[in-house]
Coordinates of N, CA, C and O in Angstrom, one line a residue:
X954 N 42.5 28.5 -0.9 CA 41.4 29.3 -1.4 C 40.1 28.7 -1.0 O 39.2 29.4 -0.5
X955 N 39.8 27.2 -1.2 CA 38.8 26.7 -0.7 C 38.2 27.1 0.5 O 37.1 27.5 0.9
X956 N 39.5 26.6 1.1 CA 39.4 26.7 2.9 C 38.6 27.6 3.3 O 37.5 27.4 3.8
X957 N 39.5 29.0 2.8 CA 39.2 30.2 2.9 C 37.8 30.3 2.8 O 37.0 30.0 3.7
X958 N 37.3 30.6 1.8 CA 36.0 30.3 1.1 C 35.2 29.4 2.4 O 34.6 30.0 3.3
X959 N 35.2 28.4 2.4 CA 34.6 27.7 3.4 C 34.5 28.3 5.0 O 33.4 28.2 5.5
X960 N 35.3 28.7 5.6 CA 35.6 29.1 6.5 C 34.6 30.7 6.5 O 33.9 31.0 7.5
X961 N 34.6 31.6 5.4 CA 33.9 32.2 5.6 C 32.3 32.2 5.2 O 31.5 33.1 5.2
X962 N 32.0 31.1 4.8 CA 30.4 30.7 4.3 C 30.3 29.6 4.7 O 29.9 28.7 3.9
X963 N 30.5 29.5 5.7 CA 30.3 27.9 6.5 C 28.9 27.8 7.3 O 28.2 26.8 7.2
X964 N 28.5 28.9 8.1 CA 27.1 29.2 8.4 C 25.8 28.8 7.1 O 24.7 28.2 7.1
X965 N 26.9 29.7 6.0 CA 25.4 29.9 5.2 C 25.3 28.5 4.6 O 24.2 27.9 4.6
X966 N 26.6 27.8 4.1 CA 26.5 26.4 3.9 C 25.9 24.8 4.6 O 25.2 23.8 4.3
X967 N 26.5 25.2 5.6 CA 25.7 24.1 6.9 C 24.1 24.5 6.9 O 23.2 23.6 6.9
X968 N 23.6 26.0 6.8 CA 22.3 26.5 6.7 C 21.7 25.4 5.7 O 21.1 24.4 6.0
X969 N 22.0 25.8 4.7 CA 21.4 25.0 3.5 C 21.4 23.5 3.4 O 20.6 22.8 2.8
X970 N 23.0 22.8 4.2 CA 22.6 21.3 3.8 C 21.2 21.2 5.3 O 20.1 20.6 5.1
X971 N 21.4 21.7 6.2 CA 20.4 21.4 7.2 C 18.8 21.7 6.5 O 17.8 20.9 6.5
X972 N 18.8 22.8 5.9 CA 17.4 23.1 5.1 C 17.1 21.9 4.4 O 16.1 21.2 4.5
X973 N 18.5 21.7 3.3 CA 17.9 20.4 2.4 C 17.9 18.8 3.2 O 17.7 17.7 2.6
X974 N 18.1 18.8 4.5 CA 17.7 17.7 5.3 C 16.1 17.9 5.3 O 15.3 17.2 4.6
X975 N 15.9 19.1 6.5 CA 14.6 18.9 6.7 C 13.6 18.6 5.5 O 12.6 17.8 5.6
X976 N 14.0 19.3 4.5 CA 13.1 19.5 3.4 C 12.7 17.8 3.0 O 11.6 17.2 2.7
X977 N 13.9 17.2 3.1 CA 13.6 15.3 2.7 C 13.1 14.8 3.5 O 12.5 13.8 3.2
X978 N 13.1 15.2 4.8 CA 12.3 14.5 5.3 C 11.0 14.8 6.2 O 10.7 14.0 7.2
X979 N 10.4 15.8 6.0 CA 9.3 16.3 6.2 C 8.3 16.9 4.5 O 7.2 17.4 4.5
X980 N 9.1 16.6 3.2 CA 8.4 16.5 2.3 C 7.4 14.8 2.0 O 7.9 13.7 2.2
X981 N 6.2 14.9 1.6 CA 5.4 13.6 2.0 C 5.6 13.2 0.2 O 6.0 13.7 -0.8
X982 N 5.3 11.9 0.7 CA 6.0 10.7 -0.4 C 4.6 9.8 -0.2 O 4.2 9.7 1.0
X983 N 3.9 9.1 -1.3 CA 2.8 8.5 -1.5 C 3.2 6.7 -0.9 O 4.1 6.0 -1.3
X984 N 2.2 6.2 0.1 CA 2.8 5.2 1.0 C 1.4 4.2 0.4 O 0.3 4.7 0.4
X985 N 1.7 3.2 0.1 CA 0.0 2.1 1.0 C 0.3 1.6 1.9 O 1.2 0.8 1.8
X986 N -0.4 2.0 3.1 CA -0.9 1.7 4.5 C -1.6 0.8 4.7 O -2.6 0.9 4.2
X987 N -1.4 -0.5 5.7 CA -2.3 -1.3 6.4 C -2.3 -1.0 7.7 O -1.4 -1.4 8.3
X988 N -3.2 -0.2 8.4 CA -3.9 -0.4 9.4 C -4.6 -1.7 10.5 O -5.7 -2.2 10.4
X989 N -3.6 -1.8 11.6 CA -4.7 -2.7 12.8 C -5.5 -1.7 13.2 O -4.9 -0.7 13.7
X990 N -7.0 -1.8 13.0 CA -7.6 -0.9 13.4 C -8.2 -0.6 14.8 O -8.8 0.3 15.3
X991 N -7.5 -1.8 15.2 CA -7.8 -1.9 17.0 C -6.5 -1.5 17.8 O -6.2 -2.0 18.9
X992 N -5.7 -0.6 17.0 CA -4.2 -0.7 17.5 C -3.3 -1.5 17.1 O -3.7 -2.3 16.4
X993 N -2.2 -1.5 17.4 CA -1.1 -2.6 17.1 C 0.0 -2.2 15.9 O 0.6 -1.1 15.6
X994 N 0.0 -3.6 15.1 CA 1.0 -3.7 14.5 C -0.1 -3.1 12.7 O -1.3 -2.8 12.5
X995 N 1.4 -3.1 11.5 CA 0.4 -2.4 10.6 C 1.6 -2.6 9.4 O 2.5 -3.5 9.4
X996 N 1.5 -1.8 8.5 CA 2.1 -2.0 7.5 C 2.4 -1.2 6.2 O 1.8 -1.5 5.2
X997 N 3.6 -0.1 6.3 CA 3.9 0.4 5.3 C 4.5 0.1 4.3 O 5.6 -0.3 4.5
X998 N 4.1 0.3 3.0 CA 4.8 0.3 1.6 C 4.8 1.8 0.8 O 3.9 2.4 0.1
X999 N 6.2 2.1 1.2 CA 6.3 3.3 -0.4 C 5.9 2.9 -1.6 O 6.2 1.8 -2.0
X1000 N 5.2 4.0 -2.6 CA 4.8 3.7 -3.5 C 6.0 3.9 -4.7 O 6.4 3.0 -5.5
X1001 N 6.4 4.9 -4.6 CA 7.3 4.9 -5.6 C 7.6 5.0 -7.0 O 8.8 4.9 -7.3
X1002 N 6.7 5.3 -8.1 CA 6.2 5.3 -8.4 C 5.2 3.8 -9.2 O 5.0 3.5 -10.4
X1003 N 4.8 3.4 -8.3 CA 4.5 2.3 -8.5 C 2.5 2.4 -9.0 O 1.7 3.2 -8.3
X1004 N 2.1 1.6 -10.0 CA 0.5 1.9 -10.0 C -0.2 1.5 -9.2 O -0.9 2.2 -8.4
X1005 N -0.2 0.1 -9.2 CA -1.2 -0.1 -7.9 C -0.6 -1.3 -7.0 O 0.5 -1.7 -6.6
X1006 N -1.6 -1.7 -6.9 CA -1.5 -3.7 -5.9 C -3.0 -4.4 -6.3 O -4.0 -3.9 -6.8
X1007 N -2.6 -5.9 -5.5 CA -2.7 -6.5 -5.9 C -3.3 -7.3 -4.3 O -2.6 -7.7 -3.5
X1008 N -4.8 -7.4 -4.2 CA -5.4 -8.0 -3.0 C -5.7 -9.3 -3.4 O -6.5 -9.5 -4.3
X1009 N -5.3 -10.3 -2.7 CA -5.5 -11.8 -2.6 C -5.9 -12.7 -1.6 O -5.1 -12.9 -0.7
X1010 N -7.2 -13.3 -1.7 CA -7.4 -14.2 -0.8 C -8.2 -15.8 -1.0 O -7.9 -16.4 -2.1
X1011 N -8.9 -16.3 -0.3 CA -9.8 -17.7 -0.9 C -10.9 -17.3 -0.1 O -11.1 -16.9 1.0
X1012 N -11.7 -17.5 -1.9 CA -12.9 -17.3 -1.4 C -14.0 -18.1 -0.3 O -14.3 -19.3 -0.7
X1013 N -14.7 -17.5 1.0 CA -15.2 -18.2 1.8 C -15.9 -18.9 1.5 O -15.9 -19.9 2.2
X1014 N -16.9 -18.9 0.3 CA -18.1 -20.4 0.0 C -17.1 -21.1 -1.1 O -16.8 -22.3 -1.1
X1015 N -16.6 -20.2 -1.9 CA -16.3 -21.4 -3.1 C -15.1 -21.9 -2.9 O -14.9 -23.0 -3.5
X1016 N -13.8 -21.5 -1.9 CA -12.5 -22.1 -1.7 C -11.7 -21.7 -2.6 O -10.6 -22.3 -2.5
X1017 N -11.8 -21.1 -3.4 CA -11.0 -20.8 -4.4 C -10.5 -19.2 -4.4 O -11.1 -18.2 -4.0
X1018 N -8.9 -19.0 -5.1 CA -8.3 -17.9 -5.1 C -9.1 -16.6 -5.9 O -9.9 -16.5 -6.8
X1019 N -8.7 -15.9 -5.2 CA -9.8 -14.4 -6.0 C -8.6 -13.1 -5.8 O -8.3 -12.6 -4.7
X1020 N -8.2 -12.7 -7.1 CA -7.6 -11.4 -6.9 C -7.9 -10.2 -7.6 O -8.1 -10.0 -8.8
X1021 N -8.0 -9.5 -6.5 CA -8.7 -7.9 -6.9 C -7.7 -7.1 -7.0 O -6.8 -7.2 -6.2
X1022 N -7.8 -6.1 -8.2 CA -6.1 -5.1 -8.7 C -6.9 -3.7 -8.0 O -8.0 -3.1 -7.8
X1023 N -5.8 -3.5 -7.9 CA -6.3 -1.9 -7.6 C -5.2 -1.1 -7.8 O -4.1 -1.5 -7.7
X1024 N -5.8 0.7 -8.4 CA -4.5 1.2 -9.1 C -5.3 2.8 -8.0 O -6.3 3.5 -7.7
X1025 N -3.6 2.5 -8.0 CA -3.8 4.6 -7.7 C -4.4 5.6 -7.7 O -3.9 6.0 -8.8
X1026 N -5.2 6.4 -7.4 CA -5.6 7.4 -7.9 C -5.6 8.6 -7.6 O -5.5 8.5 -6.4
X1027 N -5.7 10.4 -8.1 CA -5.3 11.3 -7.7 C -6.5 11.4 -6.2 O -7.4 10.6 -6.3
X1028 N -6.5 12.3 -5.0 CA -7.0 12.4 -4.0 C -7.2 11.3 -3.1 O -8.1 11.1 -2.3
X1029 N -6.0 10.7 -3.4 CA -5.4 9.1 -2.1 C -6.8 8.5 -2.5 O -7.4 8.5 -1.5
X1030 N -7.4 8.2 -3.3 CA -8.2 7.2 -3.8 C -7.8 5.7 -4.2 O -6.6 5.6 -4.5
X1031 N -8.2 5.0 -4.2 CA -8.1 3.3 -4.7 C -9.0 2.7 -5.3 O -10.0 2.3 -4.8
X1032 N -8.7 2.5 -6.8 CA -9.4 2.3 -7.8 C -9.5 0.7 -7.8 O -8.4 0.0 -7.8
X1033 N -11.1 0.0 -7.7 CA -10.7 -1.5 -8.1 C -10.9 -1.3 -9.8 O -11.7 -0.6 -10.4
X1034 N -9.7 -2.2 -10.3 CA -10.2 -2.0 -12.2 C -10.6 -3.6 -12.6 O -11.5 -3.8 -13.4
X1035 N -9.9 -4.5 -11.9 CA -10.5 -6.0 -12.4 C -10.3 -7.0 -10.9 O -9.6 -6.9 -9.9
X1036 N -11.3 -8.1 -11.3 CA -11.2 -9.2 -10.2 C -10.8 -10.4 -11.3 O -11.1 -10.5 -12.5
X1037 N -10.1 -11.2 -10.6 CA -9.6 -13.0 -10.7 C -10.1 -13.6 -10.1 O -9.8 -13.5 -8.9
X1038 N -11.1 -14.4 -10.4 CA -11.4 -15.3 -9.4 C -11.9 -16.7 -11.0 O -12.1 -16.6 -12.2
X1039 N -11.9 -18.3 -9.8 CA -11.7 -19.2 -10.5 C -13.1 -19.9 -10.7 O -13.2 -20.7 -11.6
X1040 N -14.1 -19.8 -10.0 CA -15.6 -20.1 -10.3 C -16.5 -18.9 -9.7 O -16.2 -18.0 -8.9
X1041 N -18.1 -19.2 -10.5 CA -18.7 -18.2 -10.7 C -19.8 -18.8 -9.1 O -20.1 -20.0 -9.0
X1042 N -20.2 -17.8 -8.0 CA -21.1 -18.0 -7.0 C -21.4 -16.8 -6.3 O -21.5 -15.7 -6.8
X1043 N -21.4 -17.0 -4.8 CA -22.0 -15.9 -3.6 C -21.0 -15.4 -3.8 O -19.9 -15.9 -3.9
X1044 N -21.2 -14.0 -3.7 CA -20.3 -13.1 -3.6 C -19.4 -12.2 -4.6 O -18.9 -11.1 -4.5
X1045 N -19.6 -13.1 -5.9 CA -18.7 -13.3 -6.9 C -19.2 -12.2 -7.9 O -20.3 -12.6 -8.2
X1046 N -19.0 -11.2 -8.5 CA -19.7 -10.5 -9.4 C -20.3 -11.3 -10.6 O -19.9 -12.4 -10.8
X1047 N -21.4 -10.6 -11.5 CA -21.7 -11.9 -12.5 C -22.4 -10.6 -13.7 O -22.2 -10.3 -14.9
X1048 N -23.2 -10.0 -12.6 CA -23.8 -8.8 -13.6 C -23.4 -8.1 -14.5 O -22.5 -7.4 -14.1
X1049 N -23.7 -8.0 -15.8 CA -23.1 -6.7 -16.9 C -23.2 -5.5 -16.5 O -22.9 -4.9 -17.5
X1050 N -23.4 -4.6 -15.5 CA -23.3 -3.3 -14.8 C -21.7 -3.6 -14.0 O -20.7 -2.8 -13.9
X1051 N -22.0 -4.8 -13.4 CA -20.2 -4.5 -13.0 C -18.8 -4.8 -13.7 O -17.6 -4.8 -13.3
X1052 N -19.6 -5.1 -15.0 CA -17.7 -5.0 -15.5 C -18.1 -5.8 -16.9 O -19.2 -6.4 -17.1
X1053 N -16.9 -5.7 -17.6 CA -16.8 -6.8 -18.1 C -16.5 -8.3 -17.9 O -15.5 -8.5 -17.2
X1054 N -17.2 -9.6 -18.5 CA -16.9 -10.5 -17.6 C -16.4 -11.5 -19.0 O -16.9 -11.4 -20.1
X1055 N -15.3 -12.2 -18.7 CA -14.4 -12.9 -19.6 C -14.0 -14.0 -19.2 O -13.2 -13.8 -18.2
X1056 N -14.3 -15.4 -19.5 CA -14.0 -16.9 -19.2 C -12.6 -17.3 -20.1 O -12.5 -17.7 -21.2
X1057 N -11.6 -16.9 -19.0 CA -10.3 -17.0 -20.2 C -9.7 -18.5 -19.2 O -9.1 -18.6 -18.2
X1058 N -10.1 -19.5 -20.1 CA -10.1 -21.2 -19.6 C -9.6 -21.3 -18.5 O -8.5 -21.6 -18.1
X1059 N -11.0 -21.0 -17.8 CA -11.0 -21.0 -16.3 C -11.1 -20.5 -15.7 O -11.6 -21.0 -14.7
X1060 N -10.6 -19.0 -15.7 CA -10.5 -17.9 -14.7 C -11.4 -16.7 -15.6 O -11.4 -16.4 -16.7
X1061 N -12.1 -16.4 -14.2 CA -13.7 -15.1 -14.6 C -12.6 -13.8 -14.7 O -11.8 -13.6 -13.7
X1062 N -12.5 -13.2 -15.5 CA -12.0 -11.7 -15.5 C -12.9 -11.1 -15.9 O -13.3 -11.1 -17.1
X1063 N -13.4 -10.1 -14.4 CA -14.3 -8.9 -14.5 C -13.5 -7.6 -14.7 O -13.4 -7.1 -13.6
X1064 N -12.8 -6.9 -15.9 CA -12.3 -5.9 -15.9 C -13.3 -4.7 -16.2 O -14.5 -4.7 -16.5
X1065 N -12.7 -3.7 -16.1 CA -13.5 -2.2 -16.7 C -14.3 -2.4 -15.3 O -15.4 -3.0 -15.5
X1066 N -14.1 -2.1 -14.1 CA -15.3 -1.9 -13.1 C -14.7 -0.4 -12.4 O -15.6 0.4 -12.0
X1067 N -13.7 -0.1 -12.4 CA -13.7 1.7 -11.9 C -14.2 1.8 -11.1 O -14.7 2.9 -11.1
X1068 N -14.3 1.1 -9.8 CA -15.0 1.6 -8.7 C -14.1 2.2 -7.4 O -13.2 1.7 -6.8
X1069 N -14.6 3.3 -7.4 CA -13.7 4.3 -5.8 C -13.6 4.2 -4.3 O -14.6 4.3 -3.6
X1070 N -12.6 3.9 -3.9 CA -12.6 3.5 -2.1 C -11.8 4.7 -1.7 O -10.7 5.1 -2.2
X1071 N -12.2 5.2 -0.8 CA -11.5 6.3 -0.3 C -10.3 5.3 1.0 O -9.2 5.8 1.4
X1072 N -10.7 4.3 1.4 CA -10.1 2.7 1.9 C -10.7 1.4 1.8 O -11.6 1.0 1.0
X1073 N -10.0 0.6 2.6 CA -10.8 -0.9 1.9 C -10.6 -1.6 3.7 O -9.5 -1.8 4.2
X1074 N -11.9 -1.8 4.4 CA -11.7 -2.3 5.1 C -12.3 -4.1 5.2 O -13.4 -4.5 4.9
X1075 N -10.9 -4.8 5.6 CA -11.7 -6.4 5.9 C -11.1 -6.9 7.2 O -10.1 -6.5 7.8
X1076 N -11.8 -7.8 7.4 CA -11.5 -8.5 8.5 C -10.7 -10.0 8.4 O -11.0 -10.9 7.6
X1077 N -9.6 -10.0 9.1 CA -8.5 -10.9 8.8 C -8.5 -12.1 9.5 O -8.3 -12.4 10.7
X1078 N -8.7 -13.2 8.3 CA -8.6 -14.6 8.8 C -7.9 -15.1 8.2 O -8.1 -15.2 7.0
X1079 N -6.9 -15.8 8.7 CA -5.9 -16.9 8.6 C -6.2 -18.0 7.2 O -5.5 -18.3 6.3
X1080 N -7.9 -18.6 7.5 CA -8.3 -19.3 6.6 C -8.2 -18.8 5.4 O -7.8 -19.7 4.6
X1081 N -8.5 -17.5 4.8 CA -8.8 -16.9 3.9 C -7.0 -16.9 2.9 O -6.8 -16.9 1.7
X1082 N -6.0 -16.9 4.0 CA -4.6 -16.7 3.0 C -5.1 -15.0 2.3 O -5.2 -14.8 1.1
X1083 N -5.1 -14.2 3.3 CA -4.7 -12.7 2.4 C -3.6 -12.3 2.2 O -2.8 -12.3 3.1
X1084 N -3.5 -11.9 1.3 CA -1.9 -11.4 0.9 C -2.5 -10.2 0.1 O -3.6 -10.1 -0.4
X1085 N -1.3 -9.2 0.2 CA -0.9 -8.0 -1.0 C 0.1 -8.5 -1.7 O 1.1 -9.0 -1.3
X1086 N -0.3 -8.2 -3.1 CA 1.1 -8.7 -3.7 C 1.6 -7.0 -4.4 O 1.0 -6.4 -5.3
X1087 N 2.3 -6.7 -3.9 CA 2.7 -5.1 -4.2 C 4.3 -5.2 -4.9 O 5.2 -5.8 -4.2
X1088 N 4.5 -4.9 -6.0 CA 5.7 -4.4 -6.4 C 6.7 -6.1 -6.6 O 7.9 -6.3 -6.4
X1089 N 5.9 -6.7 -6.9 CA 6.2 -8.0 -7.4 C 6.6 -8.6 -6.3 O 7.4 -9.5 -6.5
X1090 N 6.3 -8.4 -4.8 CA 6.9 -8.9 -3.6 C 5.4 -9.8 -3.1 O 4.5 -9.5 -3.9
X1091 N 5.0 -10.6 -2.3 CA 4.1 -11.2 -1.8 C 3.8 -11.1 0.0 O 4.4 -11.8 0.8
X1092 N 3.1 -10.3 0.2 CA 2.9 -9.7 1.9 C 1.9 -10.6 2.6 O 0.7 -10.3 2.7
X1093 N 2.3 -11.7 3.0 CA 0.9 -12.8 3.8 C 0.3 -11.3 5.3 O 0.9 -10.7 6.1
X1094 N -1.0 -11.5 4.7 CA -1.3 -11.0 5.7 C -1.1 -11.5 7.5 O -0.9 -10.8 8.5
X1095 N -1.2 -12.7 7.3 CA -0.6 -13.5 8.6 C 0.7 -13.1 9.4 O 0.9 -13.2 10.6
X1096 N 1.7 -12.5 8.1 CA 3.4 -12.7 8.8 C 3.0 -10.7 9.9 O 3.7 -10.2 10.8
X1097 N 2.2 -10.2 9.5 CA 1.7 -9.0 10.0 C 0.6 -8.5 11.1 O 0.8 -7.7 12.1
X1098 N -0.7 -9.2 10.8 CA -2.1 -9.5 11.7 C -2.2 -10.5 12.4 O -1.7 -11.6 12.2
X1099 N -3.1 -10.4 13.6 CA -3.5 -11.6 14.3 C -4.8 -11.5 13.8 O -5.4 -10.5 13.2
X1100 N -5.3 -12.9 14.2 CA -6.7 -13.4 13.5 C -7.6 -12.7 14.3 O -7.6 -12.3 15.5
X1101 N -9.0 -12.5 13.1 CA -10.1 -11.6 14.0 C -9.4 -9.9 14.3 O -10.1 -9.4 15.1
X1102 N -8.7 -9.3 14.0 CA -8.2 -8.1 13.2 C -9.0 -7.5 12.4 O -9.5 -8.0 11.4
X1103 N -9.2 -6.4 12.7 CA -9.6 -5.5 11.2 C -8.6 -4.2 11.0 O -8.1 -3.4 11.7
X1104 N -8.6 -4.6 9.5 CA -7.4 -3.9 8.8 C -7.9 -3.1 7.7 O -8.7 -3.3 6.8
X1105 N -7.0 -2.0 8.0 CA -7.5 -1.1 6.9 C -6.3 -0.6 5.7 O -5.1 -0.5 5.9
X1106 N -7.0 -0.4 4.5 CA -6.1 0.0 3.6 C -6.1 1.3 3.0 O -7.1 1.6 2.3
X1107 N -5.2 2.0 3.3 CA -5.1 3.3 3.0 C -4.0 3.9 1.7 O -2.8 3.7 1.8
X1108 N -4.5 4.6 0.8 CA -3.3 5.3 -0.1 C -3.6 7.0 0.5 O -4.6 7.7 0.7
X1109 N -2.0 7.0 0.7 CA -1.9 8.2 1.5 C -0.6 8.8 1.4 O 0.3 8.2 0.9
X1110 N -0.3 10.1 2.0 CA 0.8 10.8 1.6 C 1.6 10.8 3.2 O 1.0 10.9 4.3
X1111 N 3.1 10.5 3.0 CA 3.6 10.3 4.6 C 5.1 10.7 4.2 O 5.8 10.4 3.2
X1112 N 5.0 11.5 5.7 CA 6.6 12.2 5.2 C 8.0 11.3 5.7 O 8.0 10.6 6.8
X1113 N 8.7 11.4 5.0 CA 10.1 10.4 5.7 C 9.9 10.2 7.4 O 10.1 9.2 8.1
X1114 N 9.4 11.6 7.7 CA 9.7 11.4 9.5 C 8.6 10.7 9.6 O 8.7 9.5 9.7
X1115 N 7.4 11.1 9.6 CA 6.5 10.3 9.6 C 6.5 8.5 9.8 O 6.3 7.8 10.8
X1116 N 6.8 8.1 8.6 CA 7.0 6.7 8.2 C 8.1 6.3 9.6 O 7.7 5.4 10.4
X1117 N 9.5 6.9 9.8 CA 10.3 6.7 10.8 C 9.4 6.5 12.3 O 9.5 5.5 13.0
X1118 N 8.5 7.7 12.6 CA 8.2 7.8 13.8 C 7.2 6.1 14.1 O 7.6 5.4 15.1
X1119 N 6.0 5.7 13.0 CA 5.4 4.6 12.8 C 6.1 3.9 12.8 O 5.7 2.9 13.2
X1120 N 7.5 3.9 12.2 CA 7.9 2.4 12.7 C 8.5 1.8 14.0 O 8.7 0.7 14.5
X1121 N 8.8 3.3 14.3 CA 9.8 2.7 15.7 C 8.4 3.3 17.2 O 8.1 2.5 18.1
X1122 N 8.0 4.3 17.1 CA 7.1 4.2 18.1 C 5.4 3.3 17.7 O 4.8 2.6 18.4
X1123 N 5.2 3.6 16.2 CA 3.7 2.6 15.5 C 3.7 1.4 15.9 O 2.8 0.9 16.4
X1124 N 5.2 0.8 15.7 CA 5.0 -0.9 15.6 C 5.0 -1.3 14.1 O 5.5 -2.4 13.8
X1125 N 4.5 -0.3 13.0 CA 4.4 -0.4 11.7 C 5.8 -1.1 10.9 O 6.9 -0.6 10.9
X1126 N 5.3 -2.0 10.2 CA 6.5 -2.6 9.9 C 6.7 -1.7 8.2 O 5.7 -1.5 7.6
X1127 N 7.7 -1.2 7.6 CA 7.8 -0.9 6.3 C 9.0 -0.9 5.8 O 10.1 -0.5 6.3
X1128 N 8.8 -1.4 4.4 CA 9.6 -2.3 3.4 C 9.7 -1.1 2.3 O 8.8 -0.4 2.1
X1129 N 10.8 -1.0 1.7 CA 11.1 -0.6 0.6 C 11.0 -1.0 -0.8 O 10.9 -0.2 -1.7
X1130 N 10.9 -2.9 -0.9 CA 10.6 -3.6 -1.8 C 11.6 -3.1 -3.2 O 11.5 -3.7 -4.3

């Protein structure tokens, strides 16, 4: 009876698993993107539902670690909400317009800052030790960029094929985590 059955709705059946192919993989799925912005290599992460990440590097005058959070936001936006960093100098926020600022024995936490990047672009130096730390994994910007690079960070929508095509014709490396 199956058989039967199969044999005569076999078109309309193969129709539909082929529809619910394409559908997975031309439906777009929320990614953070690193960008070589001079070409090259790059860097995808599905988001998943995941809130944000986690940017890390050492700071150029003071030598010390500084990590900036950033969370999701609706219209592929990137929210910074707080910085870490381990002393107070150039560069370093300090003012009451940007946040709140909290000396929790030793480390400055500027939270409440809400500020909007449509991306985040920096320039990549080895000295600096940049890393993403996304989804509790740790991404050396090094194992990715060569030095003197500029790299861009993107939240964005990318469909299964998409992500496929970037990685095998992009160069784009991307992790599941």
């Amino acid at each position: 009876m199956f058989k039967k059955y199969l044999s005569q709705y076999r078109w309309i059946v193969l129709s539909i698993i082929f529809m619910a192919c394409i559908c997975f993989f031309l439906y777009p799925s929320p990614v953070l993107v690193l960008n070589d912005l001079r070409g090259g290599n790059g860097l995808i992460l599905p988001i998943q539902g995941e809130e944000g990440f986690t940017l890390e590097y050492t700071h150029s005058v003071q030598k010390t670690k500084v990590e900036e959070h950033f969370v999701f936001a609706p219209n592929n936006q990137l929210v910074l909400t707080s910085t870490n960093f381990q002393s107070l100098g150039v560069g370093l926020p300090f003012l009451p317009e940007e946040g709140n600022l909290v000396n929790d024995n030793g480390v400055f936490r500027l939270t409440e800052i809400n500020r909007e990047f449509a991306s985040i672009t920096l320039g990549f130096m080895q000295l600096a030790k940049q890393a993403i730390i996304f989804k509790d994994e740790k991404y050396e910007l090094e194992d990715f960029f060569t030095e003197g690079r500029l790299i861009e960070i993107l939240y964005e929508e990318m469909s299964k094929a998409e992500i496929i095509w970037q990685k095998w014709i992009g160069g784009k490396k991307v992790f599941y985590g």
